Coordinates of C-alpha atoms and ligand atoms in Angstrom, one line a residue:
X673 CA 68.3 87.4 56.7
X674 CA 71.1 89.8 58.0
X675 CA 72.9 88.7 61.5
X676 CA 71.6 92.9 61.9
X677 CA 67.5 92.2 61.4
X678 CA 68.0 88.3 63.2
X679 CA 69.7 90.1 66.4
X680 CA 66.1 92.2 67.1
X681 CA 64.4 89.0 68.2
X682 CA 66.9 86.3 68.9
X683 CA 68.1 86.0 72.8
X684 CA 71.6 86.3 73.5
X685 CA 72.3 82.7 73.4
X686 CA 71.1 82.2 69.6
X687 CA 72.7 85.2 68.7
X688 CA 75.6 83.9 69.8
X689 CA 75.2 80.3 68.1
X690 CA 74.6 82.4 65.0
X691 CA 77.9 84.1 64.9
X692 CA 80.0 81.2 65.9
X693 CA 78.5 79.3 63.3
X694 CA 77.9 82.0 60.6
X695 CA 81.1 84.0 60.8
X696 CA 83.6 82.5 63.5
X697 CA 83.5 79.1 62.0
X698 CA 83.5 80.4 58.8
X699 CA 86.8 82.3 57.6
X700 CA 85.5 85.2 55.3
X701 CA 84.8 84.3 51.8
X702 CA 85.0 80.7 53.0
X703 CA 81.5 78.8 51.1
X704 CA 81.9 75.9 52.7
X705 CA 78.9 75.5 54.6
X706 CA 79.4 74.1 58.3
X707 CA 77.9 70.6 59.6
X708 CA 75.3 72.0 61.9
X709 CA 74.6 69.8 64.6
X710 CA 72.0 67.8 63.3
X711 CA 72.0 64.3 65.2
X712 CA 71.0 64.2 69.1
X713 CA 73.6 62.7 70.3
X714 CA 76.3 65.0 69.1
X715 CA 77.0 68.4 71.2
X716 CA 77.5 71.9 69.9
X717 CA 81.6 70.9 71.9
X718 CA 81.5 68.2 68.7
X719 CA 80.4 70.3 66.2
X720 CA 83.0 72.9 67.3
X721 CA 85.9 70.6 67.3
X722 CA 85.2 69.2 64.2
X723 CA 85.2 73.1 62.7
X724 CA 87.8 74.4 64.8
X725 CA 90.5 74.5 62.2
X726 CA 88.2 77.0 60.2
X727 CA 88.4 79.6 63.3
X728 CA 89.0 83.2 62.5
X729 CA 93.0 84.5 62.7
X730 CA 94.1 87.9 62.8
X731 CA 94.9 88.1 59.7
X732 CA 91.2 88.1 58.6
X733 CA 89.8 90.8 57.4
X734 CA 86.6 91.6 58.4
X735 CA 84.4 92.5 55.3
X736 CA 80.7 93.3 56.4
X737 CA 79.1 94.7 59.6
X738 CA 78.2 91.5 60.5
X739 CA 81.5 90.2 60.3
X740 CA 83.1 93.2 61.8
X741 CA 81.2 92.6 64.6
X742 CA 81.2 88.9 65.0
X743 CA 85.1 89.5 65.1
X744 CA 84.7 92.0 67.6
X745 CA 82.1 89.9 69.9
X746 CA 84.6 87.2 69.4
X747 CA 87.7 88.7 70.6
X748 CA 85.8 90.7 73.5
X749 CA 84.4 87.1 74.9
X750 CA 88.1 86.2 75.9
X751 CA 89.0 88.8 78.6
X752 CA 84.8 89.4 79.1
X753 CA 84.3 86.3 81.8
X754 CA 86.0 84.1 83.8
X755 CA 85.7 80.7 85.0
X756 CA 86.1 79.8 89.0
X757 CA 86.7 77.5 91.1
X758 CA 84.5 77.9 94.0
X759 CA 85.6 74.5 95.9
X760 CA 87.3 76.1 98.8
X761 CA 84.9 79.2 98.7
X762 CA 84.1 78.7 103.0
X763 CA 88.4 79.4 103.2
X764 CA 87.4 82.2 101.3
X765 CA 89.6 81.2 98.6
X766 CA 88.3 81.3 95.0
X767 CA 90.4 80.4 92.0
X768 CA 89.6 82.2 88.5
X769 CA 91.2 81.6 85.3
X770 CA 90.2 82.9 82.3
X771 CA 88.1 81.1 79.6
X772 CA 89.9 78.7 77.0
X773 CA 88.7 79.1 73.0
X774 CA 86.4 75.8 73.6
X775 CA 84.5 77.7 76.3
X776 CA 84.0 80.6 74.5
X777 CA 83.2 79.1 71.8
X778 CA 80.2 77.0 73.6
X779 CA 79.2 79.5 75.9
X780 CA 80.9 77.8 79.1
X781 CA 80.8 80.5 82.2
X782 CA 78.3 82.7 79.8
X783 CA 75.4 80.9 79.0
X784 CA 76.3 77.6 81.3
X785 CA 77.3 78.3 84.6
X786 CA 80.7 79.8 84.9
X787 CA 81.9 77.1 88.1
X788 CA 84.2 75.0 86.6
X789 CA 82.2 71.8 88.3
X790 CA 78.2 73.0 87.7
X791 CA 76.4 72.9 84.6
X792 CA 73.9 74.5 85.3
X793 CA 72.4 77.1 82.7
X794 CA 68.9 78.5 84.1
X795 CA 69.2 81.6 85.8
X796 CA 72.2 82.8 85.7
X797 CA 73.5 86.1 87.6
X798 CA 76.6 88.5 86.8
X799 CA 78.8 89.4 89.4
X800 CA 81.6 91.8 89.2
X801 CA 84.6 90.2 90.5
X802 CA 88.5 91.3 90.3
X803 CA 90.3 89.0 88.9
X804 CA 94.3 89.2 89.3
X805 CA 96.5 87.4 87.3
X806 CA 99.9 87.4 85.4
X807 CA 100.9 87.6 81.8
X808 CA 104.6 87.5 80.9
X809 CA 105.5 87.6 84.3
X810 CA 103.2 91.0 84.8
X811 CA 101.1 91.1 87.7
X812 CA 97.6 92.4 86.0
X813 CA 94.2 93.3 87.4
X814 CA 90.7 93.2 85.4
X815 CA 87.5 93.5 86.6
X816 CA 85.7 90.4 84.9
X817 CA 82.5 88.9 84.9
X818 CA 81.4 85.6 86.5
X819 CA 78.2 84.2 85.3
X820 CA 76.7 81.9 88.1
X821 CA 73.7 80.2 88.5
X822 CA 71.7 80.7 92.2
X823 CA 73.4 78.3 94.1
X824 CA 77.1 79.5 92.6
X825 CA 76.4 83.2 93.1
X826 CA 75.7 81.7 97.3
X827 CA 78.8 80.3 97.3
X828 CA 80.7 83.0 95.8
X829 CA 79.4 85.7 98.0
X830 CA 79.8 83.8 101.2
X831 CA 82.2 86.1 102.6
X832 CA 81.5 89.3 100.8
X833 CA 79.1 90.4 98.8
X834 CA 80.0 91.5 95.3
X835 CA 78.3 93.6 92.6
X836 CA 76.1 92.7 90.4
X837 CA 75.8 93.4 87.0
X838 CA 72.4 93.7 85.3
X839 CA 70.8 94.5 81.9
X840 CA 71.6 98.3 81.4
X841 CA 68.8 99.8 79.4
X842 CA 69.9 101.9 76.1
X843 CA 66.5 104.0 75.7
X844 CA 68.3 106.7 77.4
X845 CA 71.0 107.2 75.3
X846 CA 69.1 106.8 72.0
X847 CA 66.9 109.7 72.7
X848 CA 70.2 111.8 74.0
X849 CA 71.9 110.5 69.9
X850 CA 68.5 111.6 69.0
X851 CA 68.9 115.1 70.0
X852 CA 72.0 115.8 69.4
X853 CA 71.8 114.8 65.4
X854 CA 68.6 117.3 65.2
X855 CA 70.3 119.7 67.0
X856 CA 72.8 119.2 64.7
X857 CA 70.6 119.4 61.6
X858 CA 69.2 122.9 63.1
X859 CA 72.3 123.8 63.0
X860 CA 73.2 123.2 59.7
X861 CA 70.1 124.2 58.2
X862 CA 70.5 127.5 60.3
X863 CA 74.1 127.9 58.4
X864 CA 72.1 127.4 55.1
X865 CA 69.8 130.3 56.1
X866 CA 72.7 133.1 57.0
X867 CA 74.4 131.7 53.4
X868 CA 71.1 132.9 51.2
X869 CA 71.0 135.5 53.2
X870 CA 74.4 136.5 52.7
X871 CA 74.1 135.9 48.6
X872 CA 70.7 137.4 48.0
X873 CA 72.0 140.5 50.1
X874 CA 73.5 143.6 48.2
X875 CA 76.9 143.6 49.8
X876 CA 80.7 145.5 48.1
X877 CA 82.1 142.6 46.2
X878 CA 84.5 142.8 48.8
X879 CA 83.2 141.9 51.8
X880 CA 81.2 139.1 50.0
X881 CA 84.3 137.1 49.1
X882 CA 84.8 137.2 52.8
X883 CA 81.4 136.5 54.0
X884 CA 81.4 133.4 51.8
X885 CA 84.7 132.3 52.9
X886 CA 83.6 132.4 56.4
X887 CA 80.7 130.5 55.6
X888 CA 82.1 127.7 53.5
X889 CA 84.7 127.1 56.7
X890 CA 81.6 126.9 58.7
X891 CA 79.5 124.3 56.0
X892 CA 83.4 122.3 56.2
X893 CA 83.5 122.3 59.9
X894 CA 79.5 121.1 60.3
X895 CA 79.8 118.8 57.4
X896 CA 83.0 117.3 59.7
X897 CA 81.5 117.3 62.5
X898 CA 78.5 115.5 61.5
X899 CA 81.1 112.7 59.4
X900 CA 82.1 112.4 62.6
X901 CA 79.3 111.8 64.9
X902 CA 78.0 109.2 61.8
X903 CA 81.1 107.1 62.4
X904 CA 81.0 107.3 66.0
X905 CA 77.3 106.0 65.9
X906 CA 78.2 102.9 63.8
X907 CA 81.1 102.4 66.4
X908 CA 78.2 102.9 69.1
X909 CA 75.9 100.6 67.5
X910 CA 78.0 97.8 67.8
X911 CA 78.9 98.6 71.1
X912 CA 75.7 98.7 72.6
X913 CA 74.7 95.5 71.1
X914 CA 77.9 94.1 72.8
X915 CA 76.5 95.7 76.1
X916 CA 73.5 94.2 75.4
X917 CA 74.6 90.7 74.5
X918 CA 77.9 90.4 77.1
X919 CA 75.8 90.7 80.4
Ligands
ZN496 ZN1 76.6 76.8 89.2

């Protein structure tokens, strides 16, 4: 079964496990299948080690949807959350660093608790939280996402309260794609009406050659239109499943 059909019933965390193990593990075109983690006492961390040399590079070319888009989920989850430090959080002084490939790759500070020193993975909240840093020597700023469990989120709010992110619901903006293709379609199909009309019409040979000029610039410029709108919705699709999956 496609990663696609699997992603309309699996929760965020085995959607996850699935594109690690399906398509980051797993170069493209690679058949080697991967040692799943199949004795209790070994952890997904094993697992991961043991495969890490098969990780994705940029030089992969992403060949299906599914891997398009577990490169894309991939590459988002490094500069998506952070991990803190919340042991001097009463001095008001919390240290964030962002997540290392091991962490990402196990879900540490998305699906486990994002404190460095709590494992906790029930319950977990998002928080908004600015996280400033430096990269060759360039003072940045990104707005991140922590992922704490209850008593975390406490600890980091202890001084002020920051904003929290929650499940944004994409009903809305389906019905608005909705409407905008059929009113699209009316369009079109109203540009299909004038052109009969035009051709069954008794016009001076003239003003015909004109007329359908007109008109095939108009069929062009919906038939581009819509070309575009199609790409822009696979584009969409993928980003609203990231939205939905990168709480
Ligand atoms: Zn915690």
């Amino acid at each position: 079964m496609s990663l696609r059909s699997q992603m309309r019933y699996l929760n965020p965390y085995e959607i996850h496990k699935v594109i690690v193990n399906d398509y980051i593990l797993k170069k493209p075109g690679d058949t080697r299948s991967l040692k799943r983690d199949c004795s209790k006492d070994r952890t997904d961390y094993h697992v991961i080690k043991d495969n890490h040399k098969f990780l994705w590079t940029d030089n992969d070319k992403p060949e299906s949807w599914e891997e398009e888009f577990a490169k894309k989920y991939y590459e988002k989850l490094f500069k998506e959350y952070c991990i803190a430090d919340l042991s001097f959080y009463k001095a008001n002084k919390i240290a964030l660093r962002w997540r290392v490939e091991q962490e990402v790759v196990v879900g540490k500070g998305q699906f486990i608790c994002g404190n460095k020193h709590c494992s906790e993975k029930e319950n977990l909240r998002t928080w908004e939280v600015n996280f400033a840093y430096k990269e060759n020597d360039e003072k940045k700023n990104a707005l991140i996402k922590l992922r704490l469990c209850p008593s975390c989120s406490t600890k980091l709010n202890y001084h002020s309260k920051k904003r929290e992110i929650k499940r944004i619901k994409h009903k809305l903006k389906h019905k608005k794609d909705e409407l905008l293709k059929s009113t699209l379609n009316k369009k079109k199909s109203a540009n299909d009406e004038e052109k009969s009309t035009v051709e069954l019409g008794v016009l001076p040979s003239a003003s015909t050659s004109t007329e359908n000029t007109r008109m095939d610039l108009k069929d062009d410029d919906t038939w581009a239109q819509k070309k575009v709108i199609e790409v822009k919705s696979r584009e969409d699709e993928m980003q609203e499943y990231l939205d939905d999956l990168l709480l």
